[in-house]
Short mmCIF file of C-alpha atoms in Angstrom, two decimals:
data_model
loop_
_atom_site.label_atom_id
_atom_site.label_comp_id
_atom_site.label_asym_id
_atom_site.label_seq_id
_atom_site.Cartn_x
_atom_site.Cartn_y
_atom_site.Cartn_z
CA MET A 118 63.66 20.53 -24.26
CA ARG A 119 64.18 16.72 -23.73
CA PRO A 120 63.78 16.16 -27.00
CA PHE A 121 66.65 18.40 -27.96
CA ILE A 122 69.23 17.54 -25.65
CA LEU A 123 68.74 13.70 -26.60
CA HIS A 124 69.10 14.77 -30.94
CA LEU A 125 72.01 17.01 -29.09
CA LEU A 126 73.05 13.68 -27.43
CA LEU A 127 72.96 12.03 -30.27
CA LEU A 128 74.68 14.00 -32.55
CA LEU A 129 77.91 14.17 -30.50
CA ALA A 130 78.33 10.87 -29.83
CA VAL A 131 78.58 10.19 -33.90
CA LEU A 132 80.53 12.86 -34.79
CA PHE A 133 83.23 11.20 -36.10
CA ILE A 134 83.10 8.29 -35.69
CA PRO A 135 84.86 6.96 -39.27
CA SER A 136 83.54 4.11 -41.23
CA GLY A 137 85.03 2.11 -44.24
CA SER A 138 84.53 4.72 -46.85
CA TYR A 139 84.44 7.95 -44.77
CA ALA A 140 87.65 7.81 -42.73
CA LEU A 141 88.67 10.32 -39.61
CA GLU A 142 91.20 12.87 -41.26
CA CYS A 143 93.86 14.20 -38.12
CA ILE A 144 96.44 15.96 -37.35
CA ASN A 145 98.28 14.80 -34.92
CA THR A 146 99.96 16.05 -31.35
CA LYS A 147 101.02 15.10 -28.62
CA PHE A 148 100.12 16.01 -24.97
CA LEU A 149 102.59 18.44 -22.69
CA PHE A 150 100.88 19.64 -19.97
CA ASP A 151 98.15 20.97 -18.13
CA ILE A 152 97.33 24.86 -17.18
CA LYS A 153 95.69 24.99 -13.86
CA PRO A 154 96.71 28.40 -13.31
CA GLY A 155 92.71 28.69 -11.07
CA ALA A 156 91.31 30.71 -13.42
CA ASN A 157 87.07 30.47 -13.88
CA GLN A 158 86.01 29.39 -17.01
CA PRO A 159 88.71 31.61 -18.34
CA SER A 160 87.85 32.33 -22.04
CA ASP A 161 90.43 34.13 -24.26
CA LEU A 162 94.91 34.00 -24.06
CA ALA A 163 97.47 35.82 -25.98
CA MET A 164 101.37 35.78 -25.44
CA ASP A 165 103.44 38.38 -25.20
CA SER A 166 107.12 38.71 -26.87
CA LYS A 167 108.64 36.66 -24.26
CA GLY A 168 106.35 34.07 -24.68
CA ASN A 169 105.12 34.64 -21.40
CA ILE A 170 100.82 34.01 -21.69
CA TYR A 171 97.73 36.65 -20.36
CA LEU A 172 94.68 33.98 -19.25
CA VAL A 173 90.40 36.28 -19.11
CA ASP A 174 89.27 35.05 -15.63
CA GLY A 175 86.10 36.99 -16.90
CA VAL A 176 84.03 35.26 -13.80
CA ASN A 177 87.26 36.35 -10.79
CA SER A 178 87.45 39.97 -13.43
CA ARG A 179 91.27 39.59 -13.32
CA ILE A 180 93.95 38.31 -16.63
CA ILE A 181 96.28 35.75 -15.23
CA VAL A 182 99.45 35.84 -16.81
CA VAL A 183 101.97 32.72 -16.94
CA ASP A 184 105.54 32.26 -18.80
CA LYS A 185 105.52 30.02 -21.16
CA ASN A 186 105.80 26.42 -18.74
CA GLY A 187 102.89 27.63 -17.16
CA ARG A 188 104.08 28.79 -13.59
CA TRP A 189 102.52 31.65 -12.31
CA LYS A 190 103.75 35.51 -12.35
CA PHE A 191 100.99 37.40 -11.88
CA ALA A 192 97.50 38.79 -11.59
CA PHE A 193 96.08 41.79 -12.14
CA GLY A 194 92.36 43.65 -11.96
CA SER A 195 89.62 43.26 -9.79
CA GLU A 196 85.78 43.94 -10.15
CA GLY A 197 83.96 47.20 -11.04
CA SER A 198 84.85 50.05 -13.36
CA GLY A 199 87.28 51.63 -12.47
CA LYS A 200 90.50 52.12 -14.48
CA GLY A 201 91.72 48.32 -15.09
CA GLN A 202 89.37 47.77 -12.86
CA PHE A 203 86.32 44.51 -15.15
CA LYS A 204 82.94 43.34 -15.73
CA LEU A 205 82.71 40.02 -17.20
CA PRO A 206 85.70 40.79 -19.68
CA VAL A 207 86.19 37.22 -22.54
CA GLY A 208 88.84 38.77 -25.19
CA ILE A 209 92.65 39.30 -25.43
CA ASP A 210 95.30 40.39 -27.83
CA ILE A 211 98.50 41.99 -27.79
CA SER A 212 100.30 44.44 -30.29
CA GLU A 213 103.26 44.25 -32.20
CA SER A 214 104.58 46.12 -29.17
CA ASN A 215 103.51 44.62 -26.72
CA LYS A 216 100.99 46.70 -25.44
CA ILE A 217 97.61 44.60 -23.45
CA PHE A 218 94.60 45.03 -24.78
CA VAL A 219 91.40 43.72 -23.09
CA ALA A 220 87.74 43.09 -24.81
CA ASP A 221 86.54 44.54 -21.02
CA THR A 222 82.93 42.96 -21.78
CA GLY A 223 80.48 44.33 -18.95
CA ASN A 224 81.79 47.95 -19.40
CA HIS A 225 81.72 48.49 -22.71
CA ARG A 226 84.90 49.13 -23.35
CA ILE A 227 88.38 48.47 -24.19
CA GLN A 228 91.50 49.06 -22.17
CA ALA A 229 95.17 49.11 -22.43
CA PHE A 230 97.74 47.57 -19.81
CA ASP A 231 101.86 47.16 -20.13
CA THR A 232 102.90 44.14 -20.08
CA GLU A 233 103.36 44.48 -16.27
CA GLY A 234 100.07 44.88 -16.27
CA LYS A 235 99.84 48.35 -15.38
CA PHE A 236 97.15 50.18 -16.31
CA LEU A 237 97.72 52.47 -19.70
CA TYR A 238 94.04 53.29 -20.53
CA MET A 239 90.67 52.58 -21.13
CA PHE A 240 87.70 54.36 -24.48
CA THR A 241 84.49 53.83 -24.19
CA VAL A 242 83.48 51.18 -27.86
CA LYS A 243 80.70 53.32 -28.98
CA SER A 244 76.55 52.97 -30.07
CA GLY A 245 75.00 54.21 -33.29
CA ALA A 246 72.22 54.53 -33.89
CA GLY A 247 69.49 51.52 -33.69
CA GLU A 248 72.01 50.00 -31.42
CA VAL A 249 72.09 48.48 -27.90
CA ALA A 250 74.55 49.21 -25.86
CA SER A 251 78.14 47.67 -27.45
CA ASP A 252 78.69 44.31 -26.10
CA PRO A 253 82.96 44.21 -27.09
CA VAL A 254 83.49 40.62 -27.28
CA ASP A 255 87.13 40.44 -28.66
CA VAL A 256 90.46 42.56 -29.69
CA ALA A 257 92.59 42.07 -32.66
CA ALA A 258 95.63 44.46 -32.70
CA SER A 259 97.26 44.99 -36.22
CA SER A 260 100.25 46.37 -37.47
CA LEU A 261 98.43 47.87 -40.03
CA GLU A 262 97.24 51.54 -39.04
CA ASN A 263 97.44 51.03 -35.54
CA PHE A 264 94.01 49.68 -36.28
CA LEU A 265 92.68 47.77 -33.00
CA TYR A 266 89.32 45.26 -34.04
CA ILE A 267 86.22 44.68 -31.80
CA SER A 268 83.99 42.46 -32.38
CA ASP A 269 80.44 44.46 -30.77
CA ASN A 270 79.04 41.47 -30.14
CA GLU A 271 75.02 42.53 -29.62
CA ASN A 272 75.07 44.86 -32.51
CA HIS A 273 76.37 41.96 -35.00
CA ARG A 274 79.05 44.78 -36.53
CA ILE A 275 83.42 44.31 -36.24
CA LYS A 276 84.07 48.01 -35.02
CA VAL A 277 87.07 49.81 -35.55
CA TYR A 278 89.51 52.09 -33.83
CA LYS A 279 92.68 53.22 -34.02
CA GLN A 280 95.18 51.24 -30.56
CA ASN A 281 95.04 55.13 -29.05
CA GLY A 282 90.79 54.53 -28.80
CA VAL A 283 90.01 56.75 -31.83
CA TYR A 284 87.44 55.60 -34.21
CA ASP A 285 87.71 55.00 -36.68
CA PHE A 286 85.16 52.44 -39.88
CA GLN A 287 82.96 49.53 -39.21
CA PHE A 288 81.84 46.50 -40.62
CA GLY A 289 78.66 43.93 -40.82
CA GLY A 290 75.63 43.69 -39.36
CA PHE A 291 72.97 41.18 -38.09
CA GLY A 292 72.29 38.56 -41.19
CA GLU A 293 73.50 35.52 -42.69
CA ASP A 294 74.77 36.89 -46.17
CA TYR A 295 78.18 36.70 -46.63
CA GLY A 296 80.15 39.02 -44.95
CA THR A 297 77.75 40.45 -41.60
CA PHE A 298 77.27 38.35 -38.89
CA ARG A 299 74.76 36.71 -35.49
CA PHE A 300 77.08 37.13 -33.48
CA PRO A 301 80.73 37.73 -34.03
CA GLY A 302 83.13 36.70 -31.49
CA ILE A 303 86.95 35.74 -30.99
CA MET A 304 89.42 36.99 -34.45
CA THR A 305 92.93 36.78 -35.42
CA LEU A 306 94.65 38.37 -37.77
CA ASN A 307 96.96 36.59 -40.96
CA GLU A 308 101.10 37.90 -41.73
CA TYR A 309 98.92 40.48 -44.62
CA ASN A 310 97.25 41.69 -41.71
CA GLU A 311 93.59 40.42 -43.13
CA VAL A 312 91.22 39.32 -40.05
CA PHE A 313 89.61 36.19 -39.34
CA ILE A 314 86.37 36.51 -37.80
CA VAL A 315 84.12 34.11 -35.93
CA ASP A 316 81.00 33.89 -36.53
CA VAL A 317 79.34 32.12 -34.27
CA LEU A 318 75.82 30.80 -34.63
CA ASN A 319 76.20 31.36 -38.04
CA THR A 320 78.46 28.24 -37.74
CA ARG A 321 81.34 29.95 -40.09
CA VAL A 322 84.81 31.62 -39.53
CA GLN A 323 85.16 34.68 -41.79
CA LYS A 324 87.89 36.22 -44.09
CA PHE A 325 88.54 40.32 -44.59
CA ASP A 326 91.03 42.44 -46.05
CA PRO A 327 92.06 44.65 -43.57
CA PHE A 328 89.49 47.54 -44.14
CA GLY A 329 86.12 44.75 -43.37
CA GLU A 330 86.01 43.85 -47.09
CA TYR A 331 84.72 40.26 -47.45
CA ILE A 332 87.03 37.27 -48.51
CA VAL A 333 85.26 34.08 -48.58
CA ASP A 334 83.75 31.46 -45.51
CA ILE A 335 85.10 28.23 -43.54
CA GLY A 336 82.88 25.98 -42.64
CA SER A 337 79.35 25.16 -41.98
CA TRP A 338 76.63 23.48 -39.98
CA GLY A 339 77.08 20.08 -38.70
CA VAL A 340 78.50 17.56 -37.25
CA VAL A 341 80.86 15.69 -39.39
CA GLN A 342 84.16 16.85 -39.69
CA GLY A 343 85.20 19.31 -42.15
CA SER A 344 81.65 21.40 -40.49
CA LEU A 345 80.73 23.58 -37.50
CA PHE A 346 78.45 23.26 -34.81
CA ARG A 347 79.24 25.95 -32.19
CA PRO A 348 82.07 27.24 -33.77
CA LYS A 349 84.50 29.96 -30.72
CA GLY A 350 87.86 30.19 -30.76
CA VAL A 351 90.45 30.82 -34.57
CA ALA A 352 93.93 30.88 -33.94
CA LEU A 353 96.50 30.30 -37.36
CA ASP A 354 98.92 27.92 -36.87
CA ASN A 355 102.73 27.73 -38.38
CA ARG A 356 101.57 25.80 -41.28
CA ASN A 357 99.22 29.39 -42.71
CA ARG A 358 96.41 27.08 -41.67
CA VAL A 359 93.20 28.16 -39.78
CA LEU A 360 92.42 26.25 -36.80
CA ILE A 361 89.09 26.51 -35.41
CA SER A 362 87.40 25.69 -31.58
CA ASP A 363 84.31 24.07 -30.96
CA SER A 364 82.68 24.62 -27.57
CA TYR A 365 79.47 22.48 -28.02
CA MET A 366 81.66 19.74 -30.21
CA GLY A 367 84.44 20.00 -27.54
CA VAL A 368 86.76 19.45 -30.80
CA VAL A 369 89.87 21.74 -32.41
CA GLN A 370 89.44 21.28 -36.79
CA ALA A 371 91.78 22.41 -39.12
CA PHE A 372 91.08 24.70 -43.15
CA GLU A 373 93.59 25.93 -46.00
CA GLU A 374 92.10 29.99 -45.40
CA LEU A 375 90.74 29.45 -48.49
CA GLY A 376 88.44 27.27 -46.72
CA LYS A 377 89.40 23.40 -47.23
CA PHE A 378 89.16 20.91 -44.73
CA ARG A 379 92.91 19.83 -43.60
CA GLY A 380 91.71 17.71 -40.33
CA VAL A 381 91.01 17.25 -36.85
CA ILE A 382 93.46 17.56 -33.69
CA CYS A 383 94.16 14.54 -33.15
CA ASN A 384 95.98 12.29 -29.88
CA LYS A 385 98.07 9.18 -32.06
CA ASN A 386 95.47 8.94 -35.23
CA LYS A 387 92.45 9.06 -32.03
CA LEU A 388 89.85 11.68 -31.73
CA ARG A 389 90.89 14.16 -29.02
CA ARG A 390 89.15 15.95 -27.32
CA PHE A 391 88.53 19.46 -25.18
CA ASN A 392 86.02 20.76 -22.52
CA THR A 393 84.23 22.89 -24.11
CA PRO A 394 87.53 24.90 -26.29
CA VAL A 395 87.07 28.82 -26.48
CA GLY A 396 90.08 30.95 -26.97
CA ILE A 397 93.14 29.18 -29.15
CA LEU A 398 96.80 30.01 -30.55
CA VAL A 399 99.58 28.55 -32.06
CA ASP A 400 102.93 29.87 -30.63
CA LYS A 401 106.51 30.06 -32.86
CA ASN A 402 107.28 26.06 -30.97
CA ASP A 403 104.76 24.85 -32.68
CA ARG A 404 102.80 24.19 -29.39
CA LEU A 405 99.08 24.37 -29.33
CA LEU A 406 97.06 26.29 -26.36
CA VAL A 407 93.80 25.15 -25.69
CA VAL A 408 91.82 27.01 -23.01
CA GLU A 409 88.95 24.77 -21.50
CA MET A 410 86.34 27.25 -20.34
CA ARG A 411 84.98 24.43 -18.16
CA ALA A 412 88.25 22.57 -17.25
CA ASN A 413 89.41 25.92 -16.38
CA LYS A 414 92.35 24.76 -17.49
CA ILE A 415 95.36 25.60 -20.65
CA THR A 416 96.03 22.18 -22.36
CA VAL A 417 99.07 22.95 -24.17
CA LEU A 418 99.68 19.98 -27.04
CA LYS A 419 102.43 19.76 -29.35
CA MET A 420 102.13 19.84 -33.03
CA LEU A 421 103.63 17.68 -34.70
CA GLU A 422 102.87 17.29 -38.71
#
């Protein structure tokens, strides 16, 4: 174990150090403020049409809601398996109709709420023949066909339901080839309802059409800029760049939708490091929100380019 830890520390020490022929490619941001709402290892976030931020506080079995400026509004949920209760939830998304969907991971189900935290309904993510109990870690709500994409982490598949809880189809499976996964995680959608899925142990993000047809890989394993070591979060900015958080390396990088590297998030042309970044999003005002799991906060930055 010790040689591995030493090797990892050495990799971290040299990450993104520019040389004469290897300059840091920056996307500059300006720090705005931190949101520290009392979460314990938060994982993901979403924003409703009014700019309110919903943060998954999984260890505390609740969803924390703050306004766009980070001011506390309310929280909902408690530990358990009843309606409106959670067991280690991980992911969250909000539909165009402002319906809140939460991946209630430990309870193997999806729960739906209104924007005030009122429980609406829930459904179990079913396991097929030869599968272990479902492990839903994220949800992505599409405007196309009312699809709800669910990343079933342990079964290495994306299961697609209607937003009312009716199963429709699935894609993926365990592997390293295109269209397969090793522990799919956080997802996001673009304006064409194409799906971007963090494929954690394959160290990439995969892009699919709305019906699960593979399009392209984004990123590959490595420790220099343009590579990924442990991707966790994915979001699209207002320039159609794909932002990917790397929890081990503590950085957020940007790529084009077909995979070309565009730059790493910086501040005044210096690398901006985060403490275990996971879920991320960019709002309509070009603010980048980064969930820093080990720091128990959301960092809010203004994207300048």
